PDB file of C-alpha atoms in Angstrom:
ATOM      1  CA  UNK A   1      24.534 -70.271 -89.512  1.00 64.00           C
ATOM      2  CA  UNK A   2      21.571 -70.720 -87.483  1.00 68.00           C
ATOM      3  CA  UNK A   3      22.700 -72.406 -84.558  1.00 91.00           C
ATOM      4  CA  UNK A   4      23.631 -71.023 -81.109  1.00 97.00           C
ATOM      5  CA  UNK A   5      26.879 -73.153 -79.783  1.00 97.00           C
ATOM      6  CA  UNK A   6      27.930 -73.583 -76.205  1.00 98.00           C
ATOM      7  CA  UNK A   7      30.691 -75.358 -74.462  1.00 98.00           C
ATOM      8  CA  UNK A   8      31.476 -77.539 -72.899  1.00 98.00           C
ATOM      9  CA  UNK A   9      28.951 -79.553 -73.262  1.00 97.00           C
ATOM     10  CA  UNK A  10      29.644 -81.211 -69.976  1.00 97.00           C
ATOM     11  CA  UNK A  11      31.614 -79.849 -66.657  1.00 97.00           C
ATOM     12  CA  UNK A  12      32.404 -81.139 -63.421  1.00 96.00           C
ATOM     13  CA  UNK A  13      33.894 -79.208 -60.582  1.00 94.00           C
ATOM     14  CA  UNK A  14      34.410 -78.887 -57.135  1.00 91.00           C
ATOM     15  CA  UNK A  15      33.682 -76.190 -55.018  1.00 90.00           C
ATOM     16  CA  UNK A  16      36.626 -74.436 -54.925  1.00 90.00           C
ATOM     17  CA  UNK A  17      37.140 -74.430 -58.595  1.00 90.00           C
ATOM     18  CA  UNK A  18      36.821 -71.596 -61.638  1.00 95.00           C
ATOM     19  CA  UNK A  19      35.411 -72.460 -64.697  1.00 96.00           C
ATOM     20  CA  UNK A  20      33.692 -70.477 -67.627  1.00 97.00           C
ATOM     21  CA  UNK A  21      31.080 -71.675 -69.921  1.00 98.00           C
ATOM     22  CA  UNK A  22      30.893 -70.093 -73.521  1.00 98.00           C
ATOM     23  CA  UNK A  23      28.159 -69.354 -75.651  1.00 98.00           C
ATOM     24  CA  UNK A  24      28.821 -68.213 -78.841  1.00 98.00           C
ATOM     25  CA  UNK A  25      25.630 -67.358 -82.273  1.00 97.00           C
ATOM     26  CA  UNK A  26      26.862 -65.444 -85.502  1.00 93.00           C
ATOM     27  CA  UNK A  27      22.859 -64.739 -86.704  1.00 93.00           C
ATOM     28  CA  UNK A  28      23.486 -60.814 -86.027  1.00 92.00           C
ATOM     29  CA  UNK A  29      21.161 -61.393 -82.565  1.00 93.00           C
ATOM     30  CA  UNK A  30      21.782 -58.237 -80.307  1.00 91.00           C
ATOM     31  CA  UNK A  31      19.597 -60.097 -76.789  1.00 93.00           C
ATOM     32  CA  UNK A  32      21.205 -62.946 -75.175  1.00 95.00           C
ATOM     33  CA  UNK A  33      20.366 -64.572 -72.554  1.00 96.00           C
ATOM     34  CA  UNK A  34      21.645 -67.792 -69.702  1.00 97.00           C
ATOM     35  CA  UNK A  35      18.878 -69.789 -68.430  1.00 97.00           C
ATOM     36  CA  UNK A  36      18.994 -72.433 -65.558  1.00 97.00           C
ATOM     37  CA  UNK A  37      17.367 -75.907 -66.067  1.00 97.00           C
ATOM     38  CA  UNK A  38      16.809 -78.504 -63.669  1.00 96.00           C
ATOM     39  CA  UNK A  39      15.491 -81.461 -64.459  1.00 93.00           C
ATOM     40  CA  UNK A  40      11.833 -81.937 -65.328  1.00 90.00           C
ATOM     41  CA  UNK A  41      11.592 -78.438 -64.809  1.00 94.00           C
ATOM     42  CA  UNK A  42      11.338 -75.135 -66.889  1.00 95.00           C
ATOM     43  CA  UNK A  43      14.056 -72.736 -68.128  1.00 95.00           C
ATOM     44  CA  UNK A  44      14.942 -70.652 -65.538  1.00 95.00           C
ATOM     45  CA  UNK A  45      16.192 -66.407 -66.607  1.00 94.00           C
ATOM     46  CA  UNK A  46      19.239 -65.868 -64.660  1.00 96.00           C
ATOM     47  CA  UNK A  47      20.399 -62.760 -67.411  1.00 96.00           C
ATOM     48  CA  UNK A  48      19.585 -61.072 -70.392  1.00 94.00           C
ATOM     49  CA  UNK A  49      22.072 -58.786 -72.083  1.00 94.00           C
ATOM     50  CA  UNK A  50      20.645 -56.405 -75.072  1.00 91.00           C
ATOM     51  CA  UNK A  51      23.585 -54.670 -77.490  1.00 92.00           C
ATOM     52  CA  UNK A  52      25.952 -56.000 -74.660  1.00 94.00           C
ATOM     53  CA  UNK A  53      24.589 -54.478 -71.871  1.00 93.00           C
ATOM     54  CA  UNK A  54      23.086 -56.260 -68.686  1.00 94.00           C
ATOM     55  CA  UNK A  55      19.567 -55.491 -68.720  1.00 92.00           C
ATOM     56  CA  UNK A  56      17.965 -58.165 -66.444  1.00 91.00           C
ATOM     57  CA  UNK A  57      19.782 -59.613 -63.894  1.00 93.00           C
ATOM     58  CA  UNK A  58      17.717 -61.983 -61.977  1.00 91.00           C
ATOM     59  CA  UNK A  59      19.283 -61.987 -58.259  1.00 91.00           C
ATOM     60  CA  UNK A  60      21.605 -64.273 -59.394  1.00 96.00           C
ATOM     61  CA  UNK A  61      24.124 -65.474 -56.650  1.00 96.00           C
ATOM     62  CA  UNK A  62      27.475 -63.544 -57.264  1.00 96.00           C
ATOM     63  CA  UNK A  63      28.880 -66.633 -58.002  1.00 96.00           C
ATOM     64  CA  UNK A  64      27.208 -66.688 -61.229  1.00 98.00           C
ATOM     65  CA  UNK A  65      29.210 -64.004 -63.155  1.00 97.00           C
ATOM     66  CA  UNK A  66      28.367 -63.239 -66.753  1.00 98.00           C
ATOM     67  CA  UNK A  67      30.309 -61.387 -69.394  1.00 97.00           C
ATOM     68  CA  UNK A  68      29.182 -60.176 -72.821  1.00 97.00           C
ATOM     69  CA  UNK A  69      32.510 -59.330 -74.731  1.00 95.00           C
ATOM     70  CA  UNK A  70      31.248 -59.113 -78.059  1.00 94.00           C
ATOM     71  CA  UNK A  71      27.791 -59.155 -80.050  1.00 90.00           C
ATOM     72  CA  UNK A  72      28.250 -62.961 -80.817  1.00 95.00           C
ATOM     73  CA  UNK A  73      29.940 -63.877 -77.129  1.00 97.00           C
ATOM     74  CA  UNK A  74      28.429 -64.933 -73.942  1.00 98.00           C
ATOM     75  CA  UNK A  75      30.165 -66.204 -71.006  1.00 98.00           C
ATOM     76  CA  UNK A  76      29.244 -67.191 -67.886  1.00 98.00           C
ATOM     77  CA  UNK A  77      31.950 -67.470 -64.963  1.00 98.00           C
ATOM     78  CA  UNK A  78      31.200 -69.540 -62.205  1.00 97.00           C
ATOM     79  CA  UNK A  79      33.962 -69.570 -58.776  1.00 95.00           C
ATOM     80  CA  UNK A  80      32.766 -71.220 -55.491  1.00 94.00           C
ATOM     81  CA  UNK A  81      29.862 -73.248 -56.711  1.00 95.00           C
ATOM     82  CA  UNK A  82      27.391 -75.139 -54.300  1.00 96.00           C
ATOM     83  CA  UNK A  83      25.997 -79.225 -55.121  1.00 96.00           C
ATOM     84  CA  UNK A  84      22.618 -77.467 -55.909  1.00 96.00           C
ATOM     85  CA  UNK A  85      23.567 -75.442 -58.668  1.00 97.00           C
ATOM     86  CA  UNK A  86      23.931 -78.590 -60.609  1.00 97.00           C
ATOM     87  CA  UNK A  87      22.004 -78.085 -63.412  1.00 97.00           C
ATOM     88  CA  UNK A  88      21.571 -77.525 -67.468  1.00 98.00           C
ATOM     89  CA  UNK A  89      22.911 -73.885 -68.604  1.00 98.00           C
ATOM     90  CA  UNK A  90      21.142 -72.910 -71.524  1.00 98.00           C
ATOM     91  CA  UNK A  91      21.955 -69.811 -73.944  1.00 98.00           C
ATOM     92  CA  UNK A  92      20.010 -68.483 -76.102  1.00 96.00           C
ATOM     93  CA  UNK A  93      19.410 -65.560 -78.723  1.00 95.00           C
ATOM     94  CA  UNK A  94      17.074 -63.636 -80.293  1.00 93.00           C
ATOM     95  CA  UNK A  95      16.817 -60.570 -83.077  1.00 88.00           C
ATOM     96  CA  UNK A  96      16.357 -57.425 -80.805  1.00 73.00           C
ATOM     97  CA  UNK A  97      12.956 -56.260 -81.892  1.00 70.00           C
ATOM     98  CA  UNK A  98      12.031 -55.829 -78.329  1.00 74.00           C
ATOM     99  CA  UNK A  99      14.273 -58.169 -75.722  1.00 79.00           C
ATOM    100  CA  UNK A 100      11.818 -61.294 -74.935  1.00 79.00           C
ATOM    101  CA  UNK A 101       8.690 -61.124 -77.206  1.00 83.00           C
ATOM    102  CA  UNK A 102      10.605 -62.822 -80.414  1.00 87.00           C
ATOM    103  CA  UNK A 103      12.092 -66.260 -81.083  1.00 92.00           C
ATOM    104  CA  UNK A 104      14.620 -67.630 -78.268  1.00 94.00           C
ATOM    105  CA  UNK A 105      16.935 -69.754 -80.593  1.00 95.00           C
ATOM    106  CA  UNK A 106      18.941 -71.761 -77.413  1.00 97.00           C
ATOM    107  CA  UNK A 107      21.788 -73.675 -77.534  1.00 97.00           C
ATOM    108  CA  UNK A 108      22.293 -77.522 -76.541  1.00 96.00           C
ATOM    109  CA  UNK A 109      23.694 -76.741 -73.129  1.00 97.00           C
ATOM    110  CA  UNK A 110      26.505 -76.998 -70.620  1.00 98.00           C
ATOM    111  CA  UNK A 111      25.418 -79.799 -68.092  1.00 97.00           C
ATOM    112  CA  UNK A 112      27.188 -79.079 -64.991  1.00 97.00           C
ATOM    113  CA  UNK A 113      27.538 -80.675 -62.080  1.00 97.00           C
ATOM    114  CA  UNK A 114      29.375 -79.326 -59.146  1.00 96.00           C
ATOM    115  CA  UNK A 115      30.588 -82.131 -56.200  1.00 94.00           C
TER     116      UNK A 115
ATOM    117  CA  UNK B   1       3.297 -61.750 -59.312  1.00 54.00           C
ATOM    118  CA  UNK B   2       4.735 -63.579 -61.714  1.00 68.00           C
ATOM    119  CA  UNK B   3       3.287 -67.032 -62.922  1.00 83.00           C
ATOM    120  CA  UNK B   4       2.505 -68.885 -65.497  1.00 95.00           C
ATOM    121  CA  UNK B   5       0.195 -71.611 -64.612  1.00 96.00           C
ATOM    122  CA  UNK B   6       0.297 -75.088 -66.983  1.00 98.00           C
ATOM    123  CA  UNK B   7      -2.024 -77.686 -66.703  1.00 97.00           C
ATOM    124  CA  UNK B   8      -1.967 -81.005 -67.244  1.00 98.00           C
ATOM    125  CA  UNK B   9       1.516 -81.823 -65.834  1.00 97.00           C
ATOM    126  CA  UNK B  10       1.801 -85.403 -68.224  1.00 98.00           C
ATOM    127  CA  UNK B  11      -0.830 -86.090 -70.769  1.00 98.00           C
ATOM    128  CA  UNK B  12      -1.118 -89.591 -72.498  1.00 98.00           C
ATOM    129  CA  UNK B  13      -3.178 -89.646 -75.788  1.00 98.00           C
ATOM    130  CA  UNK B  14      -2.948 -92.274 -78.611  1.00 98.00           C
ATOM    131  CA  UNK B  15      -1.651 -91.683 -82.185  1.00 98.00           C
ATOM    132  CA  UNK B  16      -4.273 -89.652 -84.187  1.00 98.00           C
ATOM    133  CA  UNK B  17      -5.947 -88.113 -81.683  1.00 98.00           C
ATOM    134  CA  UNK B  18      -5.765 -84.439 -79.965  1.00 98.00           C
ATOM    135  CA  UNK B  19      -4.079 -82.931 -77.308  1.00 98.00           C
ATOM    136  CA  UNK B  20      -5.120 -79.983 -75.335  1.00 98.00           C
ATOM    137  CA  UNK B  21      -2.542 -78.589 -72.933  1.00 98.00           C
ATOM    138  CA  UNK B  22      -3.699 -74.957 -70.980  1.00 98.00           C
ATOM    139  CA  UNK B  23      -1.872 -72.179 -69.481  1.00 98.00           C
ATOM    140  CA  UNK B  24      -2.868 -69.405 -66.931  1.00 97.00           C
ATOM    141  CA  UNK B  25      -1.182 -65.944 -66.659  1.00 96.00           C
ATOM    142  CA  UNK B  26      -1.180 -63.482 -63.918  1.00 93.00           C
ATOM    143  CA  UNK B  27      -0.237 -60.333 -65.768  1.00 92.00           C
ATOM    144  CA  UNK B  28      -2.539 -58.870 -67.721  1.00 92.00           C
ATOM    145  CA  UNK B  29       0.390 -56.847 -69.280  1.00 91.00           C
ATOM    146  CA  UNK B  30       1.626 -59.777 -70.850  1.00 93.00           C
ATOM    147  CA  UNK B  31       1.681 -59.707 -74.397  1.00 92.00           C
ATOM    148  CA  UNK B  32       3.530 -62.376 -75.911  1.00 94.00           C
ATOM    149  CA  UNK B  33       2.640 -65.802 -75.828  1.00 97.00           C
ATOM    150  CA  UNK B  34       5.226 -68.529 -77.468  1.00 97.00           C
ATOM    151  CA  UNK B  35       4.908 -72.554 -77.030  1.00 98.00           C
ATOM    152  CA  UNK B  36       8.505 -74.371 -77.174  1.00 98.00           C
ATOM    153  CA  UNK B  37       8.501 -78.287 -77.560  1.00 98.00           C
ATOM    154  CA  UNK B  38      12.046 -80.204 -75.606  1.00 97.00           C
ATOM    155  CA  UNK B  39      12.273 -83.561 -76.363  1.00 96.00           C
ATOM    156  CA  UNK B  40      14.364 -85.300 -74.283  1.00 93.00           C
ATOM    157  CA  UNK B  41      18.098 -84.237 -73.839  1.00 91.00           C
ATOM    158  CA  UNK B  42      17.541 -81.723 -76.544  1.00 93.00           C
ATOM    159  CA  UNK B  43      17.169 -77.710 -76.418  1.00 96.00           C
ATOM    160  CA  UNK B  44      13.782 -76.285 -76.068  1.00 96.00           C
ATOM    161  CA  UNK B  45      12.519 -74.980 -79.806  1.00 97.00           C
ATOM    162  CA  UNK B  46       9.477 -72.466 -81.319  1.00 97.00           C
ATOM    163  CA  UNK B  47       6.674 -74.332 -81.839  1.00 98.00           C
ATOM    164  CA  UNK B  48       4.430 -71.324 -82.160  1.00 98.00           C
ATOM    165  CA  UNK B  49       3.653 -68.229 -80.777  1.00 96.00           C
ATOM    166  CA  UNK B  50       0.608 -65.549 -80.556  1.00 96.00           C
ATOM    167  CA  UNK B  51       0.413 -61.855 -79.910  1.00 93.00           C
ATOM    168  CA  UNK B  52      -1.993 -60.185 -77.439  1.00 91.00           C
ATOM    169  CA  UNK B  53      -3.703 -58.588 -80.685  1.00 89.00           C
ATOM    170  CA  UNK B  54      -4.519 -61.754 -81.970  1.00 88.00           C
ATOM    171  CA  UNK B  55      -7.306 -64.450 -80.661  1.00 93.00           C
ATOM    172  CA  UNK B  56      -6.130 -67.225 -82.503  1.00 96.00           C
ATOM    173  CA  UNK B  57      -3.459 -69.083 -84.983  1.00 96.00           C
ATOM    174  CA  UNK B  58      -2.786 -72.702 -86.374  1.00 97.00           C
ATOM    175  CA  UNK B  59       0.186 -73.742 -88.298  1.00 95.00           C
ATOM    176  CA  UNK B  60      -0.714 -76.985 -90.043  1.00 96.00           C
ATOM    177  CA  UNK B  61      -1.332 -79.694 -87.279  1.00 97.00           C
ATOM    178  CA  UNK B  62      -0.709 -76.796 -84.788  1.00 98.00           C
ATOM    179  CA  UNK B  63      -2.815 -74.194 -82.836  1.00 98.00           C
ATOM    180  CA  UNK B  64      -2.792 -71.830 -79.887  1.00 98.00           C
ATOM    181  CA  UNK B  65      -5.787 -69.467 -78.785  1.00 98.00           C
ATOM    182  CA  UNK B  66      -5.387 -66.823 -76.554  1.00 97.00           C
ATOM    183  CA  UNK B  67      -8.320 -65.372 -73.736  1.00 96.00           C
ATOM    184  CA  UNK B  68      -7.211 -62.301 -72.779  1.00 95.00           C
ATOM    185  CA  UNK B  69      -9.712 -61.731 -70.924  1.00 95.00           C
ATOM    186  CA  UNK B  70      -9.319 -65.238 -68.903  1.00 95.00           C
ATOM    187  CA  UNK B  71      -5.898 -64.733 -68.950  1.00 96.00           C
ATOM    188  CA  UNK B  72      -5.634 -68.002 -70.179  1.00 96.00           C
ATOM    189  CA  UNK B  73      -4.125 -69.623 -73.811  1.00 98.00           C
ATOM    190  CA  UNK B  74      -4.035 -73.104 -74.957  1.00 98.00           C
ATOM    191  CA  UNK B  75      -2.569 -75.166 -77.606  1.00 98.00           C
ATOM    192  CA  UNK B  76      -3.863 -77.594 -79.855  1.00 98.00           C
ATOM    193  CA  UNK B  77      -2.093 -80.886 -81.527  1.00 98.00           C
ATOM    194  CA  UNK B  78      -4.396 -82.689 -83.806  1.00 98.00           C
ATOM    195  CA  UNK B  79      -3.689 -85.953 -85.816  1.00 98.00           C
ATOM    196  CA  UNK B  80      -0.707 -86.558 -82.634  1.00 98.00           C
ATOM    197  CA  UNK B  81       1.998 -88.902 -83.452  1.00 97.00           C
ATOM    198  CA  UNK B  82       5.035 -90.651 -81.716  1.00 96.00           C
ATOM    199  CA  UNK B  83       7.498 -87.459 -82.346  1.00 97.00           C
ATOM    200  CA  UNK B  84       5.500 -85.266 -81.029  1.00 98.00           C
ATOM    201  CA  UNK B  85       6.211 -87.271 -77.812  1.00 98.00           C
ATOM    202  CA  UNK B  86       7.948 -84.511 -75.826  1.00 98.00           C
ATOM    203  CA  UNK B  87       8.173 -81.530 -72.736  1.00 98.00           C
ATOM    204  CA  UNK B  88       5.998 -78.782 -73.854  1.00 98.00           C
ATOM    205  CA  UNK B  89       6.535 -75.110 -72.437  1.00 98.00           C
ATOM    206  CA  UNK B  90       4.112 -72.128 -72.865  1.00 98.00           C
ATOM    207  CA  UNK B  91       5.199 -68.870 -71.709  1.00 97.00           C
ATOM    208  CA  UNK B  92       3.750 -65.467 -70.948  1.00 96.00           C
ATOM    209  CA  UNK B  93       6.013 -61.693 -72.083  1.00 93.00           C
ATOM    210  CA  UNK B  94       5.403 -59.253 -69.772  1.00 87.00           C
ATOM    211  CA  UNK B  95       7.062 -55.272 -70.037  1.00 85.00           C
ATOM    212  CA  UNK B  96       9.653 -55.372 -67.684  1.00 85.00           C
ATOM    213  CA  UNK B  97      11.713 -51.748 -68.180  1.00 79.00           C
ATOM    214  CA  UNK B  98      12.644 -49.919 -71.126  1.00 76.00           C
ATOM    215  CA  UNK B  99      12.951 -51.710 -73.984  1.00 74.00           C
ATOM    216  CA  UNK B 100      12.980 -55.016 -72.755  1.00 82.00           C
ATOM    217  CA  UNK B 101       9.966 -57.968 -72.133  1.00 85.00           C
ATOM    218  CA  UNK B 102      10.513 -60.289 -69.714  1.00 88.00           C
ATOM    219  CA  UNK B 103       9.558 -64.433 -70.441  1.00 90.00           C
ATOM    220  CA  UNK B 104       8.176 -66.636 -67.342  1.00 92.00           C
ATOM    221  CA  UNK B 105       7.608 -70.130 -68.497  1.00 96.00           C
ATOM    222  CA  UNK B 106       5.265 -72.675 -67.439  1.00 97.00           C
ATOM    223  CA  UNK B 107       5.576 -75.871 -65.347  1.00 96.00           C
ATOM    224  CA  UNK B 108       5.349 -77.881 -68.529  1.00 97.00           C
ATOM    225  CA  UNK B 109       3.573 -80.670 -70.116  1.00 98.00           C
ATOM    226  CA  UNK B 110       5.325 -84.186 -70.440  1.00 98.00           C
ATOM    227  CA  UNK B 111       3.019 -85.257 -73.693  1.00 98.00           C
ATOM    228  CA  UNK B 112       3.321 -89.015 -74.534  1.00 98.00           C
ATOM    229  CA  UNK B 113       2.048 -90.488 -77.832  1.00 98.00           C
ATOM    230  CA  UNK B 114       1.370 -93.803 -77.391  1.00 96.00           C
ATOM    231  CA  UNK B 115       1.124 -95.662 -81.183  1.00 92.00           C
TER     232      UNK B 115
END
């Protein structure tokens, strides 16, 4: 299995609402990281977790909460979410030779879009 | 500071020929370089990627060189076609604590083949 898999692949909420997005790769990657993409722009780090543990954390809003319960589990909680954080989540993975100078393998993407 | 500098923004070439595309670091402790194509809707992927010890490397119709000096690296497309049509990424690895890099991308390239 090769393949990093997130869902939903599509979300819409309002701003009082609590969702999750989940992010989930079974290649034995210890570094995982959420990026932010709007569109026609590049992937934007929010967090990086190495042998889940938060090592970058990218002064994200606290809205933005992520979770690492396992090796093969990401999760990013999101309460009280503004229009402008509409965008594409993207996970990724890589092996954990050294956190971010190795293949990111990313996922598809949970489009959001908050009203 | 942080930046990784692409140029051109959108690049039109027809089938067969090249395309350059050029990127500009800040950090000269940046030692990772990786290239990730996104066609449209679809999750950024490895294209290729060089290593501060190295000056160049081609994979088939494929090819990056690295300046260190400059603080510049650039990839090469020969013999384009219509699927390489596509949002092209570089990015620039720099130390950020520990035992983990940290990845800024560029601005991207919007590269359209025309047949």
């Amino acid at each position: 299995d090769t393949e990093v898999t997130q869902t939903p692949k599509h979300l819409v909420m309002g701003m009082t609402n609590k969702k999750s997005l989940k992010c989930e790769q079974h290649m034995g990657h210890r570094a995982m990281y959420w990026y932010k993409q709007k569109a026609k722009k590049p992937p934007e780090l929010m967090f990086v977790y190495s042998y889940e543990k938060l090592s970058i954390n990218e002064s994200v809003p606290s809205r933005f909460s992520p979770e690492c319960p396992n090796s093969s589990l990401l999760n990013l909680h999101l309460h009280a979410l503004q229009p402008e954080d509409s965008a594409l989540y993207l996970c990724a993975s890589s092996r954990m030779e050294k956190v971010g100078t190795g293949e990111l393998f990313f996922g598809e993407g949970s489009r959001l879009t908050v009203l | 500071g942080e930046n990784v500098e692409q140029h051109p923004s959108t690049l039109s070439v027809q089938e067969g020929d090249s395309a350059v595309i050029k990127c500009t670091y800040s950090d000269s402790a940046s030692n990772y370089f990786p290239w990730y194509k996104q066609e449209l809707g679809k999750r950024p992927q490895l294209i290729i990627d060089i290593r501060s010890n190295v000056g160049e490397k081609k994979d088939q119709r494929i090819a990056v060189t690295l300046n260190k000096t400059a603080k510049h690296f650039s990839l090469h497309i020969t013999e384009t076609q219509p699927e390489d049509s596509a949002v092209y990424f570089c990015a620039a690895s720099k130390p950020y604590g520990g035992a983990t890099n940290k990845l800024i991308f560029g601005t991207g390239t919007l590269l359209a083949v025309q047949p």
